[in-house]
Short mmCIF file of C-alpha atoms and ligand atoms in Angstrom, two decimals:
data_model
loop_
_atom_site.label_atom_id
_atom_site.label_comp_id
_atom_site.label_asym_id
_atom_site.label_seq_id
_atom_site.Cartn_x
_atom_site.Cartn_y
_atom_site.Cartn_z
CA MET A 1 -25.49 -23.84 30.65
CA GLY A 2 -26.57 -20.21 30.27
CA LYS A 3 -26.14 -18.48 26.93
CA ASN A 4 -23.85 -15.82 28.41
CA TYR A 5 -21.61 -18.43 30.01
CA LEU A 6 -21.26 -20.28 26.71
CA CYS A 7 -20.57 -17.01 24.98
CA HIS A 8 -17.76 -16.26 27.42
CA ILE A 9 -16.12 -19.62 26.81
CA VAL A 10 -16.30 -19.12 23.03
CA CYS A 11 -14.84 -15.62 23.37
CA ALA A 12 -12.04 -16.91 25.58
CA LEU A 13 -11.20 -19.58 23.01
CA LEU A 14 -11.24 -17.09 20.16
CA LEU A 15 -9.03 -14.66 21.98
CA VAL A 16 -6.18 -17.10 22.49
CA SER A 17 -3.80 -14.45 21.28
CA CYS A 18 -4.70 -12.06 24.09
CA THR A 19 -2.91 -11.64 27.38
CA SER A 20 -4.75 -11.99 30.67
CA SER A 21 -5.24 -8.22 30.65
CA GLY A 22 -7.26 -8.68 27.47
CA LYS A 23 -4.54 -7.17 25.31
CA TYR A 24 -3.10 -8.89 22.27
CA ASP A 25 0.48 -10.06 22.56
CA SER A 26 0.76 -11.81 19.21
CA PHE A 27 -0.35 -11.50 15.59
CA THR A 28 -2.89 -13.98 14.25
CA PRO A 29 -2.91 -13.44 10.47
CA GLY A 30 -6.29 -13.69 8.79
CA ARG A 31 -8.29 -13.56 12.03
CA THR A 32 -10.54 -10.77 13.23
CA TRP A 33 -8.42 -8.04 14.84
CA GLU A 34 -10.20 -5.85 17.36
CA ASP A 35 -9.20 -2.34 18.30
CA THR A 36 -9.13 -1.26 21.96
CA ASP A 37 -12.90 -0.69 21.76
CA GLY A 38 -13.46 -4.29 20.66
CA VAL A 39 -14.32 -3.39 17.05
CA HIS A 40 -12.61 -5.09 14.07
CA ILE A 41 -9.95 -2.68 12.80
CA ASN A 42 -11.17 -0.78 9.76
CA ALA A 43 -7.99 0.40 8.01
CA HIS A 44 -7.63 -1.47 4.73
CA GLY A 45 -4.97 -1.10 2.04
CA GLY A 46 -3.08 0.63 4.82
CA GLY A 47 0.32 1.91 5.68
CA ILE A 48 2.07 2.67 8.93
CA LEU A 49 4.05 5.65 10.16
CA TYR A 50 6.25 5.55 13.24
CA HIS A 51 6.48 8.93 14.94
CA ASP A 52 7.58 9.98 18.44
CA GLY A 53 7.24 6.56 20.06
CA LYS A 54 3.97 5.56 18.42
CA TYR A 55 2.89 3.72 15.31
CA TYR A 56 0.04 5.20 13.29
CA TRP A 57 -1.93 2.88 11.02
CA TYR A 58 -3.76 4.68 8.21
CA GLY A 59 -6.17 2.76 6.02
CA GLU A 60 -9.32 2.81 3.99
CA HIS A 61 -12.53 2.88 6.02
CA LYS A 62 -14.69 0.20 4.41
CA SER A 63 -18.47 -0.06 4.74
CA GLU A 64 -20.79 -3.07 4.83
CA ASN A 65 -22.05 -2.88 1.28
CA THR A 66 -19.60 -0.86 -0.78
CA SER A 67 -15.91 -0.28 -1.25
CA SER A 68 -16.57 3.33 -2.21
CA ALA A 69 -15.46 5.90 0.36
CA LEU A 70 -18.41 6.85 2.59
CA VAL A 71 -16.19 8.03 5.46
CA GLY A 72 -12.56 8.46 4.39
CA VAL A 73 -9.23 7.33 5.80
CA ASN A 74 -9.15 5.95 9.35
CA VAL A 75 -6.18 6.26 11.70
CA TYR A 76 -5.29 4.04 14.66
CA SER A 77 -2.35 4.34 17.06
CA SER A 78 -0.30 1.76 18.92
CA GLU A 79 2.86 1.51 20.96
CA ASP A 80 3.35 -2.24 20.56
CA LEU A 81 1.89 -3.02 17.10
CA TYR A 82 -0.60 -5.52 18.60
CA ASN A 83 -3.09 -3.24 20.32
CA TRP A 84 -4.59 -0.41 18.30
CA LYS A 85 -6.62 2.54 19.51
CA LYS A 86 -8.91 4.21 17.02
CA GLU A 87 -7.91 7.86 16.77
CA GLY A 88 -10.66 8.71 14.30
CA VAL A 89 -10.98 9.73 10.68
CA ALA A 90 -7.72 11.24 9.46
CA LEU A 91 -9.09 12.36 6.10
CA SER A 92 -12.84 12.82 5.74
CA VAL A 93 -14.73 12.66 2.49
CA MET A 94 -16.61 15.80 1.47
CA PRO A 95 -20.42 15.98 1.54
CA GLU A 96 -22.42 14.22 -1.14
CA GLY A 97 -23.33 16.56 -3.96
CA SER A 98 -20.43 18.92 -3.18
CA GLY A 99 -18.74 18.01 -6.47
CA HIS A 100 -15.47 17.87 -4.57
CA LYS A 101 -12.81 15.47 -5.84
CA ILE A 102 -13.12 13.50 -2.60
CA GLU A 103 -16.89 13.70 -2.46
CA LYS A 104 -18.59 10.91 -0.50
CA GLY A 105 -18.92 7.95 -2.88
CA CYS A 106 -15.55 8.41 -4.54
CA ILE A 107 -12.93 5.65 -4.19
CA ILE A 108 -9.99 6.27 -1.87
CA GLU A 109 -7.46 3.44 -1.74
CA ARG A 110 -4.09 2.56 -0.24
CA PRO A 111 -3.41 5.74 1.79
CA LYS A 112 0.19 6.16 2.96
CA VAL A 113 1.46 8.87 5.31
CA VAL A 114 5.01 10.17 5.58
CA TYR A 115 6.47 12.77 7.91
CA ASN A 116 8.45 15.61 6.41
CA ARG A 117 11.20 16.84 8.73
CA LYS A 118 11.82 20.08 6.85
CA THR A 119 8.22 21.29 7.02
CA ASP A 120 7.20 19.39 10.17
CA LYS A 121 4.08 18.23 8.30
CA PHE A 122 2.45 14.84 7.84
CA VAL A 123 1.71 14.15 4.19
CA MET A 124 -0.84 11.61 2.99
CA TRP A 125 -0.79 10.15 -0.53
CA PHE A 126 -3.64 8.00 -1.80
CA HIS A 127 -5.18 6.54 -4.91
CA LEU A 128 -8.31 8.45 -5.90
CA GLU A 129 -11.12 7.53 -8.27
CA LEU A 130 -13.77 10.17 -8.83
CA LYS A 131 -17.36 9.47 -7.84
CA GLY A 132 -19.38 7.68 -10.50
CA MET A 133 -16.43 7.12 -12.81
CA GLY A 134 -15.42 3.60 -11.82
CA TYR A 135 -11.63 3.29 -12.01
CA SER A 136 -11.20 5.55 -15.04
CA ALA A 137 -9.88 8.72 -13.37
CA ALA A 138 -6.77 6.93 -12.05
CA GLU A 139 -5.46 9.88 -10.01
CA TYR A 140 -3.37 10.27 -6.90
CA GLY A 141 -4.43 12.60 -4.10
CA VAL A 142 -2.37 14.48 -1.53
CA ALA A 143 -3.46 15.76 1.88
CA VAL A 144 -1.51 17.37 4.70
CA SER A 145 -1.74 17.70 8.48
CA ASP A 146 0.15 19.24 11.39
CA SER A 147 -0.39 16.14 13.49
CA PRO A 148 -0.28 12.38 12.82
CA GLU A 149 -3.88 11.93 14.01
CA GLY A 150 -5.07 14.53 11.52
CA PRO A 151 -7.33 16.06 10.45
CA PHE A 152 -5.65 16.01 7.06
CA GLU A 153 -6.52 18.79 4.67
CA PHE A 154 -7.03 17.73 1.05
CA LEU A 155 -4.61 19.61 -1.22
CA TYR A 156 -5.15 18.31 -4.74
CA ALA A 157 -5.55 15.23 -6.92
CA GLN A 158 -4.35 14.65 -10.45
CA ARG A 159 -2.70 12.26 -12.87
CA SER A 160 1.06 11.97 -12.84
CA CYS A 161 3.64 14.15 -14.57
CA PRO A 162 1.67 15.55 -17.54
CA GLY A 163 3.89 16.32 -20.52
CA ILE A 164 6.94 14.61 -19.02
CA TRP A 165 8.63 11.46 -20.35
CA PRO A 166 10.33 8.99 -18.00
CA VAL A 167 14.04 9.31 -17.33
CA ASN A 168 14.71 5.73 -18.34
CA MET A 169 13.55 6.07 -21.94
CA THR A 170 15.92 7.10 -24.72
CA GLU A 171 14.97 9.62 -27.43
CA GLU A 172 14.63 6.69 -29.86
CA GLU A 173 12.33 4.83 -27.50
CA ILE A 174 10.21 7.95 -27.00
CA SER A 175 9.89 8.43 -30.77
CA ALA A 176 8.93 4.78 -31.19
CA ALA A 177 6.29 5.06 -28.43
CA LYS A 178 4.84 8.19 -30.05
CA ALA A 179 4.59 6.35 -33.37
CA ILE A 180 2.47 3.45 -32.05
CA THR A 181 -0.83 3.27 -33.92
CA GLN A 182 -4.20 1.68 -33.26
CA ALA A 183 -3.34 -0.88 -35.96
CA ASP A 184 -0.28 -1.83 -33.92
CA LEU A 185 -2.45 -2.30 -30.85
CA ASP A 186 -4.94 -4.38 -32.85
CA SER A 187 -2.14 -6.66 -34.05
CA ASP A 188 -0.96 -9.84 -32.38
CA ARG A 189 2.05 -7.88 -31.12
CA ARG A 190 -0.17 -5.71 -28.88
CA HIS A 191 1.72 -6.60 -25.70
CA ASP A 192 5.05 -5.58 -27.28
CA TYR A 193 3.59 -2.17 -28.02
CA VAL A 194 2.27 -1.85 -24.48
CA VAL A 195 5.78 -2.65 -23.21
CA ALA A 196 7.14 -0.06 -25.65
CA GLY A 197 4.91 2.62 -24.08
CA ALA A 198 1.60 2.70 -25.98
CA TRP A 199 -0.39 3.88 -22.94
CA LEU A 200 2.40 6.16 -21.79
CA ALA A 201 2.35 7.99 -25.13
CA ARG A 202 -1.46 8.07 -25.16
CA ASP A 203 -1.54 9.74 -21.72
CA ILE A 204 1.47 12.02 -22.02
CA GLU A 205 -0.55 15.21 -22.38
CA GLY A 206 -3.08 14.71 -19.56
CA GLY A 207 -0.74 12.81 -17.27
CA GLN A 208 -0.09 9.19 -16.45
CA MET A 209 -2.60 6.91 -14.74
CA SER A 210 -1.97 6.40 -11.03
CA ARG A 211 -3.69 3.56 -9.19
CA ASP A 212 -2.36 1.11 -6.54
CA MET A 213 0.44 2.87 -4.75
CA THR A 214 2.86 3.28 -1.91
CA VAL A 215 5.30 5.97 -0.78
CA PHE A 216 8.84 5.14 0.26
CA VAL A 217 11.25 7.45 2.10
CA ASP A 218 14.86 6.60 1.37
CA ASP A 219 17.80 6.80 3.82
CA ASP A 220 18.72 10.28 2.53
CA GLY A 221 15.18 11.60 3.09
CA THR A 222 14.22 11.54 -0.58
CA ALA A 223 10.70 10.20 -1.02
CA TYR A 224 9.25 8.27 -3.94
CA HIS A 225 5.70 7.55 -5.05
CA ILE A 226 5.45 4.07 -6.58
CA PHE A 227 2.23 3.32 -8.43
CA ALA A 228 0.51 1.15 -11.01
CA SER A 229 0.26 3.11 -14.24
CA GLU A 230 -0.36 2.54 -17.95
CA GLU A 231 -3.61 0.55 -17.46
CA ASN A 232 -1.93 -1.31 -14.57
CA GLN A 233 0.59 -2.76 -17.00
CA THR A 234 3.67 -0.86 -15.80
CA LEU A 235 4.74 0.57 -12.46
CA HIS A 236 6.08 4.10 -12.21
CA VAL A 237 8.52 5.34 -9.57
CA ALA A 238 8.18 9.12 -9.22
CA ARG A 239 10.49 11.22 -7.05
CA LEU A 240 8.86 13.75 -4.71
CA THR A 241 9.77 17.34 -4.00
CA ASP A 242 11.60 18.08 -0.74
CA ASP A 243 8.31 18.87 1.03
CA TYR A 244 6.81 15.53 -0.16
CA LEU A 245 3.79 17.38 -1.57
CA TYR A 246 4.41 16.97 -5.32
CA HIS A 247 6.17 14.90 -7.93
CA ASP A 248 9.36 16.70 -8.92
CA GLY A 249 9.10 15.54 -12.56
CA VAL A 250 11.70 12.76 -12.39
CA TYR A 251 10.16 9.34 -12.82
CA ALA A 252 10.95 5.94 -14.28
CA ARG A 253 8.96 3.09 -15.80
CA VAL A 254 9.50 -0.12 -13.89
CA LEU A 255 8.84 -3.73 -14.98
CA PRO A 256 7.05 -2.59 -18.17
CA GLY A 257 4.16 -4.76 -19.28
CA LYS A 258 4.40 -7.03 -16.22
CA SER A 259 1.01 -6.03 -14.71
CA ASN A 260 2.03 -5.37 -11.11
CA GLU A 261 -0.34 -3.96 -8.49
CA ALA A 262 -0.20 -3.42 -4.73
CA PRO A 263 3.46 -2.32 -4.44
CA ALA A 264 5.17 -2.49 -1.03
CA ILE A 265 8.86 -1.60 -0.66
CA PHE A 266 11.65 -1.88 1.84
CA LYS A 267 15.42 -1.49 1.71
CA LYS A 268 18.07 -3.74 3.26
CA ASP A 269 21.83 -3.28 2.96
CA GLY A 270 21.45 -0.84 0.06
CA VAL A 271 19.09 -3.13 -1.88
CA TYR A 272 15.44 -2.22 -2.55
CA TRP A 273 13.00 -5.11 -2.31
CA MET A 274 9.51 -4.76 -3.71
CA ILE A 275 6.56 -7.09 -3.16
CA THR A 276 3.64 -6.73 -5.55
CA SER A 277 0.66 -8.73 -6.78
CA GLY A 278 -0.67 -9.49 -10.21
CA CYS A 279 -3.86 -7.80 -11.42
CA THR A 280 -6.91 -9.92 -10.58
CA GLY A 281 -9.24 -7.38 -8.98
CA TRP A 282 -10.25 -8.38 -5.44
CA SER A 283 -9.17 -12.00 -5.94
CA PRO A 284 -5.79 -13.07 -4.59
CA ASN A 285 -2.96 -14.20 -6.83
CA PRO A 286 0.71 -15.15 -6.33
CA ALA A 287 2.89 -12.46 -4.73
CA ARG A 288 5.81 -11.24 -6.80
CA LEU A 289 9.20 -10.16 -5.54
CA SER A 290 11.70 -7.91 -7.27
CA CYS A 291 14.89 -6.16 -6.30
CA ALA A 292 17.03 -3.24 -7.43
CA THR A 293 20.06 -1.29 -6.30
CA ASP A 294 18.62 1.90 -7.83
CA ILE A 295 14.97 2.57 -7.00
CA MET A 296 14.47 3.87 -10.56
CA GLY A 297 15.61 0.47 -11.90
CA GLU A 298 16.63 -1.91 -13.31
CA TRP A 299 14.43 -4.18 -11.21
CA THR A 300 15.01 -7.93 -11.28
CA SER A 301 12.18 -10.40 -10.67
CA TYR A 302 12.39 -13.27 -8.16
CA PRO A 303 9.99 -16.16 -7.53
CA ASN A 304 6.96 -15.90 -5.24
CA PRO A 305 8.43 -15.35 -1.74
CA CYS A 306 5.49 -17.05 0.05
CA SER A 307 5.49 -20.54 1.52
CA GLY A 308 2.90 -22.46 3.53
CA PRO A 309 -0.81 -23.05 2.99
CA ASP A 310 -2.24 -20.97 0.12
CA ALA A 311 1.23 -19.63 -0.69
CA GLU A 312 0.24 -19.61 -4.37
CA ILE A 313 -2.42 -16.97 -3.60
CA THR A 314 -0.43 -14.94 -1.04
CA PHE A 315 -2.37 -16.69 1.77
CA GLY A 316 -5.57 -15.27 0.28
CA ALA A 317 -4.27 -11.71 0.64
CA GLN A 318 -2.74 -8.87 -1.37
CA SER A 319 0.31 -6.84 -0.34
CA THR A 320 -0.11 -3.30 0.96
CA PHE A 321 2.97 -2.29 3.00
CA VAL A 322 6.24 -3.49 4.47
CA LEU A 323 6.64 -2.04 7.95
CA PRO A 324 10.09 -1.48 9.46
CA VAL A 325 9.91 -2.36 13.17
CA HIS A 326 11.31 0.57 15.09
CA GLY A 327 14.48 -0.07 17.05
CA LYS A 328 14.97 -3.61 15.70
CA LYS A 329 17.67 -4.06 13.10
CA ASP A 330 16.57 -5.76 9.90
CA CYS A 331 13.03 -6.38 11.13
CA TRP A 332 10.18 -5.85 8.75
CA ILE A 333 6.53 -6.90 8.80
CA PHE A 334 4.77 -7.74 5.56
CA MET A 335 1.22 -6.35 5.61
CA ALA A 336 -1.51 -7.57 3.29
CA ASP A 337 -5.31 -7.51 2.96
CA ILE A 338 -7.72 -10.40 2.57
CA TRP A 339 -10.45 -8.62 0.61
CA THR A 340 -14.11 -9.49 1.15
CA PRO A 341 -15.81 -7.52 -1.64
CA ASP A 342 -19.29 -8.83 -0.74
CA ARG A 343 -18.92 -7.29 2.73
CA PRO A 344 -15.90 -4.97 2.49
CA ILE A 345 -15.90 -4.05 6.20
CA ASP A 346 -15.04 -7.68 7.08
CA ALA A 347 -11.74 -7.68 5.18
CA ARG A 348 -8.95 -9.20 7.28
CA TYR A 349 -5.27 -8.51 7.68
CA VAL A 350 -2.28 -10.75 7.13
CA TRP A 351 0.84 -9.57 8.94
CA LEU A 352 3.88 -11.81 8.67
CA PRO A 353 7.54 -11.34 9.49
CA VAL A 354 9.90 -10.88 6.57
CA THR A 355 12.61 -13.50 6.95
CA PHE A 356 15.62 -14.05 4.74
CA GLY A 357 16.94 -17.22 3.12
CA GLU A 358 20.60 -18.18 3.14
CA ASP A 359 20.96 -16.34 -0.17
CA GLY A 360 19.64 -13.19 1.53
CA VAL A 361 16.41 -13.22 -0.46
CA PRO A 362 13.26 -12.23 1.49
CA GLU A 363 10.78 -14.96 2.41
CA LEU A 364 7.21 -14.83 3.69
CA VAL A 365 6.43 -17.97 5.68
CA TRP A 366 2.89 -18.55 6.92
CA ARG A 367 2.38 -18.56 10.67
CA ASP A 368 -0.97 -19.07 12.44
CA SER A 369 0.31 -16.94 15.27
CA TRP A 370 3.56 -15.15 16.00
CA SER A 371 5.05 -12.37 18.06
CA LEU A 372 7.92 -9.96 17.68
CA ASP A 373 9.62 -11.57 20.67
CA ASP A 374 9.52 -15.03 19.01
CA MET A 375 10.97 -13.70 15.82
CA TYR A 376 13.37 -11.07 16.87
CA ALA A 377 14.78 -12.16 20.20
CA ARG A 378 18.29 -11.17 19.25
C1 DGJ B 1 -6.89 -4.51 -6.75
C2 DGJ B 1 -6.30 -3.36 -6.02
O1 DGJ B 1 -5.08 -3.76 -5.48
C3 DGJ B 1 -7.23 -2.89 -4.93
O2 DGJ B 1 -6.65 -1.85 -4.22
C4 DGJ B 1 -8.51 -2.48 -5.61
O3 DGJ B 1 -8.23 -1.40 -6.45
C5 DGJ B 1 -9.08 -3.63 -6.41
N1 DGJ B 1 -8.10 -4.10 -7.36
C6 DGJ B 1 -10.32 -3.24 -7.14
O4 DGJ B 1 -10.76 -4.30 -7.95
#
């Protein structure tokens, strides 16, 4: 049997999720996912925007040997969520040696794009680490474009809300946080002091750390930036200005001291649901679920929503986004990344439907293969 013939049989077997026209008609979580050019999709830690009949998937371009940004943020488009066309690089890094905040070799993670009706602009938020500084800068970056495909123009990057205390701390709590000493942090009550705001007080002047993140646009058009702050110990929810370009100075601490990363949010029947991970670097850990009726809190924790093989490590993946399916009531897709730090470009995607138990609590049930028609034929 000729090599080519064998190769065709293997390809046919691998592409069981494709239609006869060669197009995908189902999701196969954890498997290679090719774009319309036949190249594995390169849009990690991503987020999706639906605009004018098309979905746009923005994500980190990853290279073969490094997770640092050598290219920038990729964008793909799709009308059916299965088949994705590469549109190009939405946000490009700046040349090496330019000294620019997004100079080639920096770290750009978890880009999310929202559309602002008032300004008719597309606004990208992302986690930025400056070149050569590891994860110590802990900034967010903002870029803007007139079109969903880009190019996005970098606006600025900084830490969050310098000089401003969260709205959900009392004067007494602020005074107590300010009074925390190194001796307190060296004591066996260190975690209590972290919960009380040790890192918040430390960073108040220069601004709060901002790492893993998402952006959520509420029903009334108000947008929020949700990010891991305070040495990844505490999430912050920061409200954005009407143009979605800046924090407006109102923010809350959420789940203090609980070490949540990788936030992904959706809202059903007036209730906000958030899926996060713990903090174990590139290694997977159990997903966490929390809910709130006010996005600024209180948030209540629920058990790991995953079930099926490897449910205790989120199927080997880490949350990045919960995608509302356009035109389908109460349909959301949980999106997560299976990181491959030894060869970052190979990282895979886990997309699963969000289902709900009898108690109305979201569930993520493993499926080898599934389609929107199977799930949402209602
Ligand atoms: C976990 C985060 O969720 C990822 O985005 C990335 O920052 C890795 N940590 C780096 O170790």
